Amino acid sequence: MSRSSVPSTLASSSSSRSGTDARLGLIHITVAGLLWGTTGIVVQLLHQSTGLNPVSIGFYRLSIAAAVLIVVTARRLRDVIAAVGSAPQLLILIGSGLGAYQALYFLAVAMSGVAVATVVSLGLAPLLIAGWEALRAGRLPARITLYGLGAAITGLALITGFGAASTAVGPQPLVGLLAATGSGLGYAVTTVSSRHVSDRVNPLTLTTASTVTGALVLLPVAVLAGGIAFPTNLLPAGLLAYLGVVTTAVAYALFYAGLRTTAGSAAAVLTLLEPLTAALLAGLYK
């Protein structure tokens, strides 16, 4: 082999590895979106069987995830502490955003109905992220990005409109609209911040720090919203465990891992699989 062929071979290998990592990142985020899509039906079952309000369920979801992840990362405690020390403000922002946008989304559902809350909160986020990325790059988003956003948000509106009854409007639509807007903004900020941190922080470490912070943020809100009495029956406890372990600890670890090789706007579009999955499960549940 000649010397001149070595750099070419290395470049080809590096390009191939980069392409594989990018595809794997897309798969990670897709699976995360599908897992998140199962939360709606589980939350509905929990609310019907226990009377827990959605914010309290969200608190338990993050708390269980945090507890599991602390155990999993116990052997790498020094790495966790070092990661938190390297970017404390961003990790606190991500965790706070994680708790806040969930609480705001639940409030939007109660005040304005599922359709408005879903379209505004999940549809606004990819638009904001694409706008931010374009602003930082100093150029308009690529056409494929704009087409993808348009198709995804149109599909989201059709899915939620098809699945929601025409009378399913909450008691305070304006409050719900504002809450949904805040939720979308919080989700966008959290995704952009996570994209920045995920380049230098292990996905499990990032998920641990964000779920712990998110649980602490939701704790006072859950207490004020009606209490956090933990259900003792096996089925509700199992459903809460599923929310915490599968749809949070596993799903967010996959999401943060995928963000390492995926643009924030593309990630936000992929996570629109969440309402699609939720709508399909809701149809089967009926």
XYZ file of C-alpha atoms in Angstrom:
286
model
C 0.000 0.000 0.000
C 1.397 3.402 -0.936
C 1.630 6.199 1.592
C -0.724 8.351 -0.439
C -3.479 5.780 -0.120
C -3.376 5.710 3.684
C -5.020 9.087 4.303
C -7.670 8.272 1.689
C -8.429 4.961 3.391
C -8.612 6.607 6.800
C -10.911 9.318 5.479
C -13.187 6.729 3.892
C -13.293 4.756 7.135
C -14.023 7.896 9.124
C -16.803 8.911 6.720
C -18.358 5.455 6.917
C -18.226 5.499 10.699
C -19.763 8.983 10.755
C -22.616 7.836 8.502
C -23.269 4.813 10.705
C -23.291 6.990 13.834
C -25.740 9.396 12.194
C -28.127 6.588 11.253
C -27.845 5.107 14.740
C -28.632 8.506 16.222
C -31.795 8.755 14.108
C -32.833 5.283 15.272
C -32.236 6.223 18.915
C -34.439 9.320 18.636
C -37.133 7.435 16.710
C -37.344 4.760 19.417
C -37.460 7.464 22.095
C -40.409 9.124 20.327
C -42.264 5.819 20.083
C -41.704 5.115 23.795
C -42.912 8.590 24.742
C -46.040 7.949 22.691
C -47.091 5.226 25.144
C -47.216 7.620 28.095
C -50.643 9.063 27.300
C -52.570 5.810 27.618
C -50.617 4.872 30.769
C -51.308 8.252 32.367
C -54.996 7.876 31.508
C -55.114 4.443 33.151
C -53.318 5.761 36.224
C -55.621 8.740 36.560
C -58.709 6.539 36.261
C -57.489 3.939 38.759
C -55.798 6.155 41.357
C -57.086 9.698 40.965
C -53.515 11.017 40.771
C -53.405 14.288 38.865
C -51.154 14.510 35.783
C -48.539 16.719 37.474
C -48.149 14.241 40.340
C -47.795 11.431 37.815
C -45.121 13.465 36.047
C -43.301 13.938 39.347
C -43.289 10.194 40.031
C -42.206 9.532 36.467
C -39.095 11.678 36.877
C -38.430 10.561 40.468
C -38.474 6.856 39.601
C -36.258 7.483 36.583
C -33.820 9.481 38.710
C -33.651 6.756 41.371
C -32.987 4.032 38.787
C -30.346 6.087 37.012
C -28.572 6.977 40.257
C -28.230 3.261 40.972
C -27.059 2.529 37.415
C -24.447 5.308 37.472
C -23.324 4.709 41.077
C -20.022 3.190 39.977
C -19.299 6.267 37.922
C -20.167 8.772 40.613
C -16.984 10.711 39.993
C -17.851 11.056 36.323
C -21.330 12.311 37.207
C -19.940 14.866 39.650
C -17.312 15.957 37.123
C -19.943 16.339 34.394
C -22.192 18.413 36.642
C -19.229 20.546 37.622
C -18.255 21.128 33.986
C -21.631 22.568 32.953
C -23.802 23.155 36.041
C -25.902 25.972 34.586
C -26.806 24.058 31.436
C -27.618 20.845 33.319
C -29.853 22.755 35.730
C -31.523 24.472 32.766
C -32.135 21.133 31.033
C -33.558 19.518 34.169
C -35.739 22.510 34.998
C -36.996 22.649 31.424
C -37.765 18.932 31.500
C -39.984 19.344 34.563
C -41.486 22.669 33.493
C -42.573 21.759 29.981
C -44.248 18.582 31.213
C -46.195 20.521 33.862
C -47.175 23.207 31.347
C -48.280 20.583 28.829
C -50.503 18.870 31.419
C -51.968 22.273 32.328
C -52.596 23.040 28.646
C -54.448 19.744 28.207
C -56.692 20.540 31.175
C -57.352 24.154 30.151
C -57.678 23.943 26.350
C -58.043 20.279 25.409
C -55.709 17.661 23.977
C -55.768 18.879 20.354
C -54.716 22.483 21.020
C -52.155 21.467 23.636
C -50.530 18.868 21.373
C -50.444 20.891 18.154
C -49.122 24.060 19.825
C -46.606 22.557 22.262
C -45.168 19.829 20.010
C -45.592 21.752 16.771
C -44.009 24.974 18.025
C -40.804 23.333 19.262
C -39.340 22.212 15.892
C -40.152 25.607 14.363
C -38.318 27.419 17.163
C -35.351 25.049 16.987
C -35.072 25.346 13.192
C -35.249 29.148 13.512
C -32.520 29.145 16.155
C -30.243 26.902 14.091
C -30.779 29.113 11.028
C -30.003 32.237 13.072
C -26.780 30.737 14.373
C -25.754 29.565 10.898
C -26.635 32.936 9.356
C -28.744 31.433 6.582
C -32.265 30.206 5.919
C -33.089 26.562 6.739
C -32.636 24.081 3.909
C -35.695 23.324 1.796
C -35.756 19.721 2.969
C -35.927 20.976 6.572
C -38.809 23.325 5.776
C -40.689 20.620 3.860
C -40.144 18.162 6.705
C -41.383 20.633 9.293
C -44.445 21.511 7.233
C -45.370 17.885 6.603
C -44.770 16.872 10.226
C -46.817 19.688 11.726
C -49.635 19.216 9.195
C -49.729 15.533 10.037
C -49.683 16.356 13.740
C -52.675 18.678 13.321
C -54.581 16.053 11.316
C -53.828 13.301 13.857
C -54.909 15.314 16.883
C -57.907 16.792 15.070
C -59.031 13.346 13.954
C -58.625 11.840 17.418
C -60.208 14.637 19.413
C -63.918 15.202 19.713
C -65.190 18.516 18.432
C -66.506 19.353 21.896
C -63.247 18.514 23.668
C -62.398 22.126 24.491
C -61.128 22.993 27.943
C -62.676 25.524 30.314
C -60.035 28.229 29.751
C -58.720 28.061 26.157
C -56.581 31.208 26.410
C -54.791 29.989 29.538
C -54.312 26.620 27.859
C -52.905 28.256 24.730
C -50.398 30.237 26.797
C -49.421 27.116 28.748
C -48.971 25.132 25.511
C -46.823 27.934 24.083
C -44.692 27.902 27.224
C -44.410 24.121 26.986
C -43.250 24.307 23.364
C -40.724 26.996 24.244
C -39.458 24.943 27.189
C -39.118 21.844 25.021
C -37.208 23.814 22.387
C -34.801 25.341 24.920
C -34.250 21.950 26.559
C -33.533 20.245 23.228
C -31.089 22.930 22.087
C -29.306 22.884 25.453
C -29.199 19.078 25.461
C -27.748 19.085 21.939
C -24.919 21.310 23.163
C -24.185 19.332 26.333
C -24.553 15.860 24.778
C -21.315 16.361 22.829
C -19.267 16.240 26.040
C -21.469 14.564 28.656
C -22.331 10.857 28.707
C -26.045 10.297 27.853
C -26.695 8.392 31.113
C -25.037 11.154 33.131
C -27.071 13.802 31.335
C -30.298 11.848 31.848
C -29.535 11.335 35.544
C -28.835 15.014 36.179
C -31.867 16.211 34.208
C -34.366 13.802 35.807
C -33.165 14.606 39.332
C -33.509 18.337 38.658
C -36.848 17.892 36.896
C -38.268 15.897 39.810
C -37.207 18.618 42.260
C -38.849 21.265 40.071
C -42.134 19.318 39.875
C -42.254 18.386 43.580
C -43.790 21.634 44.932
C -46.134 21.873 41.927
C -47.353 18.309 42.481
C -47.925 18.918 46.195
C -49.944 22.069 45.514
C -51.869 20.363 42.696
C -53.353 17.712 44.954
C -50.682 15.712 46.723
C -48.298 12.896 45.875
C -49.748 9.882 47.705
C -48.081 6.832 46.167
C -50.513 4.059 45.107
C -50.012 0.763 46.935
C -51.856 -1.482 44.474
C -49.665 -3.577 42.214
C -51.036 -2.432 38.845
C -50.748 1.352 39.417
C -47.304 0.909 40.947
C -46.253 -1.129 37.922
C -47.580 1.520 35.547
C -45.626 4.223 37.383
C -42.520 2.037 37.219
C -43.036 1.658 33.457
C -43.335 5.426 33.063
C -40.195 6.044 35.085
C -37.947 3.288 33.761
C -39.019 2.785 30.135
C -40.516 6.087 28.963
C -38.094 8.270 30.910
C -34.810 6.641 31.940
C -34.453 4.551 28.775
C -36.182 6.947 26.356
C -34.290 10.070 27.422
C -30.964 8.214 27.463
C -31.661 7.184 23.853
C -32.746 10.720 22.962
C -29.628 12.341 24.414
C -27.420 9.724 22.750
C -29.116 10.430 19.410
C -28.623 14.179 19.813
C -24.869 13.652 19.554
C -25.171 13.077 15.807
C -28.575 14.596 14.961
C -29.534 18.236 14.474
C -31.987 19.600 17.017
C -34.638 20.430 14.390
C -34.458 16.906 12.944
C -34.724 15.443 16.445
C -37.803 17.551 17.196
C -39.478 16.393 13.983
C -38.710 12.735 14.732
C -40.205 13.027 18.208
C -43.520 13.950 16.579
C -43.863 10.164 16.394
C -44.969 10.548 20.008
C -48.470 11.935 19.244
C -48.843 9.513 16.316
C -48.157 6.567 18.623
C -50.422 8.057 21.279
C -53.278 8.476 18.788
C -52.957 4.903 17.519
C -52.911 3.502 21.082
C -55.863 5.673 22.052
C -57.818 4.278 19.096
C -57.004 0.707 20.140
C -57.881 1.468 23.766
C -61.328 2.712 22.766
